[in-house]
Coordinates of N, CA and C and ligand atoms in Angstrom, one line a residue:
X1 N 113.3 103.4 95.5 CA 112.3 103.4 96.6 C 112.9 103.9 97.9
X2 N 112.0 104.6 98.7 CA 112.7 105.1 99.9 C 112.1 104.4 100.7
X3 N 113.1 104.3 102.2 CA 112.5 103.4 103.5 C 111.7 104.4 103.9
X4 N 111.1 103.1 105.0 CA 110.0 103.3 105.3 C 110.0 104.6 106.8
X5 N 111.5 104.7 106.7 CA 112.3 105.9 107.9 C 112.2 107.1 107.4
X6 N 112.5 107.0 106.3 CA 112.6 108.1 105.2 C 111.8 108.8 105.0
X7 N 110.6 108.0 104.2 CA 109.1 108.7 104.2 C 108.1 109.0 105.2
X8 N 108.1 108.2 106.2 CA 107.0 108.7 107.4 C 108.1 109.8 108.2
X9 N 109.3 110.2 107.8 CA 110.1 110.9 108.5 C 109.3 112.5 107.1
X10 N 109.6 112.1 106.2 CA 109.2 113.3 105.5 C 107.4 113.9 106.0
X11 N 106.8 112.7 106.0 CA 105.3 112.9 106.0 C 105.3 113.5 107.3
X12 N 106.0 112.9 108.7 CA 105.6 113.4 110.3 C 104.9 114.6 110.5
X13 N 105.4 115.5 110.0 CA 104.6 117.1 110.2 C 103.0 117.2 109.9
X14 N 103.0 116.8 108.6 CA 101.8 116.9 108.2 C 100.9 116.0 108.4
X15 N 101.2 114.4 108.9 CA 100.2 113.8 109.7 C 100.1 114.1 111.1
X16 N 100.4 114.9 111.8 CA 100.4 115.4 112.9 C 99.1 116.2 113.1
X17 N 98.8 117.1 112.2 CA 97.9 118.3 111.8 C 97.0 117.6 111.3
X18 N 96.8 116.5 110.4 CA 95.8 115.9 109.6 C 94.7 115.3 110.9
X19 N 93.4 115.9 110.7 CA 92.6 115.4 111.5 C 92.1 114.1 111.3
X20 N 91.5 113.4 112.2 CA 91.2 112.0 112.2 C 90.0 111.3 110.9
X21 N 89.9 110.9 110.1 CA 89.2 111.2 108.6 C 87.5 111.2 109.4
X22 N 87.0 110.6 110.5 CA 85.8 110.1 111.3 C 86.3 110.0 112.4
X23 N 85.7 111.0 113.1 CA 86.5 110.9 115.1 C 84.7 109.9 115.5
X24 N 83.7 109.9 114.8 CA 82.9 109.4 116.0 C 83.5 107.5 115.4
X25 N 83.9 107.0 114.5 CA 84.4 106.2 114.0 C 85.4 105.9 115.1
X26 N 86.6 106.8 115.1 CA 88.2 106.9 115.7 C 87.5 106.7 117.4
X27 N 86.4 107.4 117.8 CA 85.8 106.9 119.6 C 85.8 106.1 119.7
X28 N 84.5 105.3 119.0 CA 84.2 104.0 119.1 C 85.7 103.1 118.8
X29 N 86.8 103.0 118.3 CA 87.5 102.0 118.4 C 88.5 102.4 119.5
X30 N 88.5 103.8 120.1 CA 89.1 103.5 121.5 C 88.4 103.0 122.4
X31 N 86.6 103.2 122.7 CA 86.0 103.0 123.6 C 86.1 101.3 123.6
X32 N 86.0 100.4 121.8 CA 86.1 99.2 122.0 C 87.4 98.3 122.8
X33 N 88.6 99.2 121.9 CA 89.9 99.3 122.4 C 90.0 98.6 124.3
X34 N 89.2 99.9 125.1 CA 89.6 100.4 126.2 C 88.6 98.8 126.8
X35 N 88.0 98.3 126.7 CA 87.3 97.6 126.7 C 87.5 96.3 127.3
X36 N 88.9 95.9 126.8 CA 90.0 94.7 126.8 C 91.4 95.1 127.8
X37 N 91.5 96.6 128.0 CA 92.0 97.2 128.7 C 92.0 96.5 130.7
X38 N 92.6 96.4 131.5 CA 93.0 96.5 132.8 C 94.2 97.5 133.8
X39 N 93.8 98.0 134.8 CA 94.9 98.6 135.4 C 96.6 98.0 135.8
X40 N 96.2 96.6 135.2 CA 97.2 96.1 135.4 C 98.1 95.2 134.0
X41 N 98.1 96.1 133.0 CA 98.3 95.7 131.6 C 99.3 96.0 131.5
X42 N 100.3 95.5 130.8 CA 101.5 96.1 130.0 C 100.9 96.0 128.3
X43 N 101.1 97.5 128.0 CA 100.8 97.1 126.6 C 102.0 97.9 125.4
X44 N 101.7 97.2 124.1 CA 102.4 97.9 123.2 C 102.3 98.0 122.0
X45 N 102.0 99.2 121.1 CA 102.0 99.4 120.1 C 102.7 99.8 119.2
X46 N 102.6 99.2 118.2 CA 103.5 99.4 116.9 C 103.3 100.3 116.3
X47 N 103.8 100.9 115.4 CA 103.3 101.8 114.4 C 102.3 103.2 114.6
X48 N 103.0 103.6 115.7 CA 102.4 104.7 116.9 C 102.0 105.5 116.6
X49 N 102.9 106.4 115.7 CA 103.3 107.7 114.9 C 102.8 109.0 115.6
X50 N 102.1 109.7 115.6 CA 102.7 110.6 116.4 C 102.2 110.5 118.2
X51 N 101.6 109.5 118.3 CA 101.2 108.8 120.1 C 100.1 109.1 119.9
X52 N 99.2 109.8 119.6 CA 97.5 110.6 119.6 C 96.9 109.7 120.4
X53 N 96.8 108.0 119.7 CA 95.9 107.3 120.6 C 96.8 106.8 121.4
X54 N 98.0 106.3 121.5 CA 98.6 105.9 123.4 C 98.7 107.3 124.4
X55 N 98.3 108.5 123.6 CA 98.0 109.3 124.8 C 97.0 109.1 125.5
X56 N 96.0 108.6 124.5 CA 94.5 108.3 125.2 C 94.6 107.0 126.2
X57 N 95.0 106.3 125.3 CA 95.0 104.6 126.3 C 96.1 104.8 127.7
X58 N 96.8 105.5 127.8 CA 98.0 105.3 128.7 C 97.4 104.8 129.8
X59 N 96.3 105.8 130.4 CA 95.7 106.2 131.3 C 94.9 104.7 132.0
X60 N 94.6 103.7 130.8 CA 93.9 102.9 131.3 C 94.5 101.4 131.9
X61 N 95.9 101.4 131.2 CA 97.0 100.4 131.8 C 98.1 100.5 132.3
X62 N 98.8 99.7 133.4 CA 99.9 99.8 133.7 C 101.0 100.9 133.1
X63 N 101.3 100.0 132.2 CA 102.6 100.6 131.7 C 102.1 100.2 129.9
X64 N 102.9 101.1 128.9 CA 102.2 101.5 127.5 C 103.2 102.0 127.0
X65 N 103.8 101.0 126.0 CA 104.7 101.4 125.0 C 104.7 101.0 123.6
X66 N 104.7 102.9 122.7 CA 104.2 102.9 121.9 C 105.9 103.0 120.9
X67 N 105.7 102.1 119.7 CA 107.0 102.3 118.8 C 106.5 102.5 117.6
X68 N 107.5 103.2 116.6 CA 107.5 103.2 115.8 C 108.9 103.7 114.9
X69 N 109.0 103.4 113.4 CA 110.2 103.5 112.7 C 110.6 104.5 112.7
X70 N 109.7 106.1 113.0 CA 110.2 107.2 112.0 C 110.8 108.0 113.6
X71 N 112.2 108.2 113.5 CA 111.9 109.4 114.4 C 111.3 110.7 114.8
X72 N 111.2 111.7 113.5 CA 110.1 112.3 113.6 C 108.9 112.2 114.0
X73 N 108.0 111.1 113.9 CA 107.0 110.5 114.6 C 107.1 110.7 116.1
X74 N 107.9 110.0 116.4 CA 108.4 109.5 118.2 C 109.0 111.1 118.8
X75 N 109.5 112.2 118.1 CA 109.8 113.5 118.5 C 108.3 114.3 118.9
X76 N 107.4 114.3 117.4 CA 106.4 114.3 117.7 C 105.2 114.2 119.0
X77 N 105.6 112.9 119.0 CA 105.2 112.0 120.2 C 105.7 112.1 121.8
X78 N 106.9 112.4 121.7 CA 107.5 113.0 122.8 C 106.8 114.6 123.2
X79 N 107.2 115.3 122.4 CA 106.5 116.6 122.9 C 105.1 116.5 123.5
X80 N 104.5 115.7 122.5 CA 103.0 116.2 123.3 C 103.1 115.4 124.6
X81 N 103.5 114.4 124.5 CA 103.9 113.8 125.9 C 104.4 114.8 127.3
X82 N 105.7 115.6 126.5 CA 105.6 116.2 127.8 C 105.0 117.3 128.3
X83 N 103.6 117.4 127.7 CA 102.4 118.6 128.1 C 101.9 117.5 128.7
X84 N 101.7 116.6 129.3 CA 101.2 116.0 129.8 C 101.6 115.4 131.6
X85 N 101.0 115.2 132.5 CA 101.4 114.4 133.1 C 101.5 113.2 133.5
X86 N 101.2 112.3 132.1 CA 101.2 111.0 132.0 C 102.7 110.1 132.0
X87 N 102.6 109.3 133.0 CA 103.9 109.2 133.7 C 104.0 107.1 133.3
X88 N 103.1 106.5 132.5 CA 103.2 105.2 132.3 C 103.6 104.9 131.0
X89 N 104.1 106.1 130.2 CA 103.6 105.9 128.9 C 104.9 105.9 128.4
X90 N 105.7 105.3 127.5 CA 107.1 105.5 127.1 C 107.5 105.3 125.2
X91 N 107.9 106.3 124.5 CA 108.1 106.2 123.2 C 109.2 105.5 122.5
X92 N 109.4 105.0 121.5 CA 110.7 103.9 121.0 C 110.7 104.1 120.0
X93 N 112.0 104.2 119.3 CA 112.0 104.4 117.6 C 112.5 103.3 117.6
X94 N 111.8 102.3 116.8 CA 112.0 100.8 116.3 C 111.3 100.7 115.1
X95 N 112.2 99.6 114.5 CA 110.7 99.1 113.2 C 110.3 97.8 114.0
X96 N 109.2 97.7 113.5 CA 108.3 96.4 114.4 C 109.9 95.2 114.3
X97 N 110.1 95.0 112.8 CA 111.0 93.8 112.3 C 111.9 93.7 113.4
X98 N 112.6 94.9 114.1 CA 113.8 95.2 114.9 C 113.5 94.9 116.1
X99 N 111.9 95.2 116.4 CA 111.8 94.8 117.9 C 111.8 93.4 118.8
X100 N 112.8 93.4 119.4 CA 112.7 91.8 120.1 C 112.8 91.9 121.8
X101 N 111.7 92.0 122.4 CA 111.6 91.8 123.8 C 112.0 90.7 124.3
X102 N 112.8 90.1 125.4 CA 113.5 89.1 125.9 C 112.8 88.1 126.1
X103 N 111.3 88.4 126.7 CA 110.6 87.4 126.8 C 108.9 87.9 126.2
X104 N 108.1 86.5 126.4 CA 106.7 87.3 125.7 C 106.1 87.6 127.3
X105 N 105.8 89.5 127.0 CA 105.3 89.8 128.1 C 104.3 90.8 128.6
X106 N 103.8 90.7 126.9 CA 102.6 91.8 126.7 C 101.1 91.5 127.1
X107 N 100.1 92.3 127.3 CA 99.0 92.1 127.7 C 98.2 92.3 127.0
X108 N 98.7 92.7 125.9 CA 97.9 93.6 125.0 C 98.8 94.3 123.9
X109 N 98.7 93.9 122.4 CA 99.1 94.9 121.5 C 98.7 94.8 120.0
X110 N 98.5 96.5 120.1 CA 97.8 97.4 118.9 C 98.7 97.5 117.8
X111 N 98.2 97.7 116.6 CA 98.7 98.2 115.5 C 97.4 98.5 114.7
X112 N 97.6 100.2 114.6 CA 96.3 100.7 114.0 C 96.6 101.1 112.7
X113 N 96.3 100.9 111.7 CA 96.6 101.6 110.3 C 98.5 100.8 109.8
X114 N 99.0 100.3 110.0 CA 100.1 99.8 110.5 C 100.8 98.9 109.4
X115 N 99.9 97.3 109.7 CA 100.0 96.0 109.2 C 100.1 95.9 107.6
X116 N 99.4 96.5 107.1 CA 99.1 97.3 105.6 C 100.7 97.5 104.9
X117 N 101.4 98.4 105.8 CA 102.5 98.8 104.9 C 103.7 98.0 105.2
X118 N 103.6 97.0 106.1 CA 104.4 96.7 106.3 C 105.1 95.4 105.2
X119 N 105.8 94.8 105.0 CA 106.8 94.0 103.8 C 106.4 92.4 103.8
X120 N 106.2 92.3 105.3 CA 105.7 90.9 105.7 C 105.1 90.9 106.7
X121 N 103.4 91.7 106.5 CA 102.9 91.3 107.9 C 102.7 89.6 108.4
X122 N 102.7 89.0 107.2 CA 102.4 87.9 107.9 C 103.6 87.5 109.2
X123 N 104.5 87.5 108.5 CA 105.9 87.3 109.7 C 105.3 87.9 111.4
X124 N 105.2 89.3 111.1 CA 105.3 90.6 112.0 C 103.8 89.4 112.9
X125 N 102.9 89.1 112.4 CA 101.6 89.1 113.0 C 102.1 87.4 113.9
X126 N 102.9 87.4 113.4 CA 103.6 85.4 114.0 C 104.1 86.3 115.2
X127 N 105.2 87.0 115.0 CA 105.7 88.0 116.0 C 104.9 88.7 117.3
X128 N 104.3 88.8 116.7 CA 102.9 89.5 117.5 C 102.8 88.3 118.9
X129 N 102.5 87.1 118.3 CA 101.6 86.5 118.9 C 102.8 86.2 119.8
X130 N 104.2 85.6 119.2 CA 104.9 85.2 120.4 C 105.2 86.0 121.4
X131 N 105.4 88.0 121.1 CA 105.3 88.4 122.2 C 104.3 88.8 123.6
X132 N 102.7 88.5 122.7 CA 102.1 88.0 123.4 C 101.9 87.1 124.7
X133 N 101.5 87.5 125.9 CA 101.0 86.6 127.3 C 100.0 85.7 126.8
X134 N 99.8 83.9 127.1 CA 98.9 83.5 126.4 C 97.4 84.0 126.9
X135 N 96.7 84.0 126.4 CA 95.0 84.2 126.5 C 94.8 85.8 126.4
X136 N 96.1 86.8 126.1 CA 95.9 88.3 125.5 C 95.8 88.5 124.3
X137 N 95.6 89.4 124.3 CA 94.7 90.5 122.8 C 95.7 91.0 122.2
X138 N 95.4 90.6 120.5 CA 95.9 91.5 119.6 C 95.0 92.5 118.7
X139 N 95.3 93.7 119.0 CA 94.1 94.3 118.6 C 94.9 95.2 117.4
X140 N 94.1 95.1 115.9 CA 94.3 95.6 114.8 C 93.4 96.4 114.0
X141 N 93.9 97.4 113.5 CA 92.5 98.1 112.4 C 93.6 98.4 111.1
X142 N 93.0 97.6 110.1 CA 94.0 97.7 108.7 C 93.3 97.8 107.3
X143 N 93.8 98.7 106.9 CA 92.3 98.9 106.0 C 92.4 97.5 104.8
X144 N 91.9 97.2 104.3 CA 91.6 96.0 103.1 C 91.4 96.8 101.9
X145 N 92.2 96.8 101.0 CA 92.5 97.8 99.6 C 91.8 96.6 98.5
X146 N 90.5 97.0 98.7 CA 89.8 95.8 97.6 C 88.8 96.4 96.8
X147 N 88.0 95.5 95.9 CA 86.7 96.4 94.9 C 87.3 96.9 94.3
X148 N 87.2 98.4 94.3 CA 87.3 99.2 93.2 C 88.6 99.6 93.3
X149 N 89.6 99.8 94.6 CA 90.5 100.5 95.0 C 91.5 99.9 94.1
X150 N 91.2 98.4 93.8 CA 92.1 97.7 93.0 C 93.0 98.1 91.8
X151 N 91.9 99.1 91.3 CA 91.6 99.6 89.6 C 93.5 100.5 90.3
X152 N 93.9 100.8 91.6 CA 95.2 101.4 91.5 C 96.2 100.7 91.9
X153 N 96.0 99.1 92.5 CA 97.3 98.8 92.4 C 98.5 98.2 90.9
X154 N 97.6 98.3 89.8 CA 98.9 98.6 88.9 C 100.0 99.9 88.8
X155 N 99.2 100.8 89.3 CA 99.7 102.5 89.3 C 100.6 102.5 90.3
X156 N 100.5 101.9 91.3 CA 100.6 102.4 93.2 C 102.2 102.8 92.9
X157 N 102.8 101.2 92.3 CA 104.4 101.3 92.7 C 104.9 102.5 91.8
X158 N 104.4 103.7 90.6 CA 105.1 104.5 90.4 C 105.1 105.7 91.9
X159 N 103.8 105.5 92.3 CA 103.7 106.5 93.2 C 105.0 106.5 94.0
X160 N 105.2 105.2 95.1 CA 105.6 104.6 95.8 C 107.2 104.6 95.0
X161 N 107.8 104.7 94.1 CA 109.2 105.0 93.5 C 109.0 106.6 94.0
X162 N 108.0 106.7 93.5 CA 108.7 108.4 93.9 C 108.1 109.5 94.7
X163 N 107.9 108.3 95.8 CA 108.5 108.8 97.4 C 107.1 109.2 97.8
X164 N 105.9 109.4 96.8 CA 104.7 110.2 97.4 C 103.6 109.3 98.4
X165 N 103.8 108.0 97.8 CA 103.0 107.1 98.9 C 103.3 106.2 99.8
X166 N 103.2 105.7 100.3 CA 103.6 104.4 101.0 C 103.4 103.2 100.4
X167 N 104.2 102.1 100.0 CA 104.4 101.0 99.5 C 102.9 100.1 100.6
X168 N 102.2 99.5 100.0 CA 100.7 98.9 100.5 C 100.8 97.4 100.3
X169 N 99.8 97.0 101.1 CA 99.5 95.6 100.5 C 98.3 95.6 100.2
X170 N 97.8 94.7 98.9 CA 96.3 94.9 98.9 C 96.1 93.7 99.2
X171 N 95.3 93.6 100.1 CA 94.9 92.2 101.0 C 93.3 92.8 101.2
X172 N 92.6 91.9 101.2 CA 91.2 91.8 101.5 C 90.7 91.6 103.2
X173 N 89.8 91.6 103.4 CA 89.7 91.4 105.0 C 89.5 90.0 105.2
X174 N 88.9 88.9 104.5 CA 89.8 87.3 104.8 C 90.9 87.2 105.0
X175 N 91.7 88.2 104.2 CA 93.0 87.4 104.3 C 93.6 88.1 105.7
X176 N 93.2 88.9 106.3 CA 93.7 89.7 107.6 C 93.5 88.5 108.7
X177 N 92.1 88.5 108.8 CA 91.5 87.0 109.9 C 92.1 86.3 109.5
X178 N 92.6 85.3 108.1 CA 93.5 84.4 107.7 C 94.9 84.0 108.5
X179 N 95.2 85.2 107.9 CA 97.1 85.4 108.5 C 96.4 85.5 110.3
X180 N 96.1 86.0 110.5 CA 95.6 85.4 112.4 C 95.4 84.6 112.8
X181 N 94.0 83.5 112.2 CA 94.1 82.2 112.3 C 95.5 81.5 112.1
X182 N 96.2 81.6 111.2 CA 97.2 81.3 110.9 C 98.4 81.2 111.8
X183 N 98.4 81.9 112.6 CA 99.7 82.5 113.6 C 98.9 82.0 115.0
X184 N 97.8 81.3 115.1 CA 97.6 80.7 115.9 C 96.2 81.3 116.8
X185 N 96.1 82.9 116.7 CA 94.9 83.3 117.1 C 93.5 82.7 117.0
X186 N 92.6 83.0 117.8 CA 91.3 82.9 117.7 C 90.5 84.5 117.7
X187 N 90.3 84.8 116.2 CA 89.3 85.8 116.1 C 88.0 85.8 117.0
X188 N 88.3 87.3 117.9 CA 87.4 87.3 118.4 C 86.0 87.9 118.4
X189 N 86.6 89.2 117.5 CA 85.9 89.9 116.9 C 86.5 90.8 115.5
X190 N 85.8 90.5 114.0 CA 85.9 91.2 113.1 C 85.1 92.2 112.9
X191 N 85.5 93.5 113.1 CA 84.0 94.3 112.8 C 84.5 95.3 111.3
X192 N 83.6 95.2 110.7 CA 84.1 95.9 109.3 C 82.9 97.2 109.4
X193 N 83.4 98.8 109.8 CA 82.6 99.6 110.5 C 81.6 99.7 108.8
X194 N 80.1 100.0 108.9 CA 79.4 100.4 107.8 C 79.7 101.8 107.4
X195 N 80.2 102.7 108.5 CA 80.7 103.9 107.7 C 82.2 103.9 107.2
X196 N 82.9 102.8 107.0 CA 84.4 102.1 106.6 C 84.5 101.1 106.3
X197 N 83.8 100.8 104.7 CA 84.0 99.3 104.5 C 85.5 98.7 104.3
X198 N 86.0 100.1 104.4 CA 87.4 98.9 103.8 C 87.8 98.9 104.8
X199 N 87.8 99.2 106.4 CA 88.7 99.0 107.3 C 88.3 97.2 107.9
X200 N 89.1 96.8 108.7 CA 89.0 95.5 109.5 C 89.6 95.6 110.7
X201 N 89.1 96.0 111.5 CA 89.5 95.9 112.9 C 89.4 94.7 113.8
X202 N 89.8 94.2 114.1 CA 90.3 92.6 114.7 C 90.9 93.0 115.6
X203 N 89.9 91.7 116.7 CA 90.4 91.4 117.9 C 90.8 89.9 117.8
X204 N 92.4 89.7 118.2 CA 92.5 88.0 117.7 C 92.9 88.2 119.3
X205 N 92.7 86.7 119.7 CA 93.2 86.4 121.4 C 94.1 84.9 121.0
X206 N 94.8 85.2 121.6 CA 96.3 84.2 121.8 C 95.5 82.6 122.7
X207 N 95.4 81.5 122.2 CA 94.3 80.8 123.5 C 95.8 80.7 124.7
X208 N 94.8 80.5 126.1 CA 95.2 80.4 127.0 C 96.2 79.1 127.5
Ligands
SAM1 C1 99.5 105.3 108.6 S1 100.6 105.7 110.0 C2 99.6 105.2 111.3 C3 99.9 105.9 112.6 C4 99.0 105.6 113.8 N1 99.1 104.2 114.1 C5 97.6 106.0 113.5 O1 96.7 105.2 113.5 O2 97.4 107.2 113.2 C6 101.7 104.4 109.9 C7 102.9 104.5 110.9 O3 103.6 103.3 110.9 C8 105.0 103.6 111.0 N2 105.7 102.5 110.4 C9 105.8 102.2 109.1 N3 106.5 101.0 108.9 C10 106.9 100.7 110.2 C11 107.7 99.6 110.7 N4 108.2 98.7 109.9 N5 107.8 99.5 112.1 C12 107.3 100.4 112.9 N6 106.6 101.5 112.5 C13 106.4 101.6 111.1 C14 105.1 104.9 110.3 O4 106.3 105.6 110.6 C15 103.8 105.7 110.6 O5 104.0 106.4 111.8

């Protein structure tokens, strides 16, 4: 099996080009996104890949730092960046596991499409919360590989041996709110979109 450097390093190009599968879908979760947003935020997201949406958010908080594992991604990420004159925004090749800020000092942080591939989101989503400010937002969209999708998790791990997919979790959308409740959040909002049953976008808040 290849890391997870490895492969989103091979994929970078071509998800770059890959249009958004539903942009009036992809609005609405920036417009909800931007929503929890302040001029005075530090925020940061995980699993960035190539910036598309911290290009959009930068604008609406302080300061916005976006990481992720692959460098290719974050090169990516960088270029379009500098067609820009967005001056709060800063990129980081980290895996979430690796990142450890000195203190908890975030106002806000995303991971969109993300939590899924990761080995132990439960750990990562504990992580989350301590870097968390208390009474801030963790804001998530992770799809739930359930129903029928099932019929491929006996298949997945040949894929995933040979290099063509990403290693998944199939977790349901309880169990997303679960592992939140769990890590101490208070779901604030689960919205499961009707044109995206399998996604779960969660807003969990850290209490105050
Ligand atoms: C499906 S893409 C999603 C990218 C972006 N968030 C989006 O919504 O389009 C998953 C991204 O997570 C990154 N990634 C995978 N495992 C990671 C980890 N352990 N830590 C940080 N980033 C990771 C990959 O490199 C890839 O860019």
């Amino acid at each position: 099996m290849i890391s997870a450097n490895k492969f989103w390093n091979k994929m970078a190009e071509s998800y770059s080009k890959k249009p958004v599968p539903n942009e009036a879908l992809y609005q609405q979760k920036l417009k909800t996104t931007q929503q929890y947003f302040d001029k005075d935020m530090s925020v940061l997201e995980f699993g960035c890949g190539t910036g598309s949406t911290a290009l959009v958010h930068a604008s609406y908080v302080k300061h916005y730092l976006a990481v992720d594992v692959s460098d290719k991604m974050i090169e990516i990420a960088e270029n379009k960046l500098a067609d820009t004159e967005i001056d709060n925004l800063e990129f980081k090749v980290t895996a979430i596991e690796d990142f450890n800020p000195s203190q908890s000092n975030f106002d806000a942080v995303l991971a969109l499409s993300i939590l899924h591939l990761l080995d132990d989101p439960k750990t990562i989503i504990q992580h989350v919360f301590n870097v968390l400010k208390p009474g801030c937002v963790f804001i998530s969209s992770s799809p739930s590989i359930t129903g029928f999708m099932r019929v491929l998790q006996p298949i997945w791990p040949l894929g995933v041996w040979l290099g063509v997919i990403p290693n998944v979790k199939f977790f349901s959308h309880d169990k997303w709110a679960g592992y939140m409740k769990e890590a101490g959040f208070i779901i604030e909002k689960h919205w499961i979109p009707d044109e995206s049953k399998m996604t779960s976008f969660i807003i969990a808040r850290k209490p105050s």
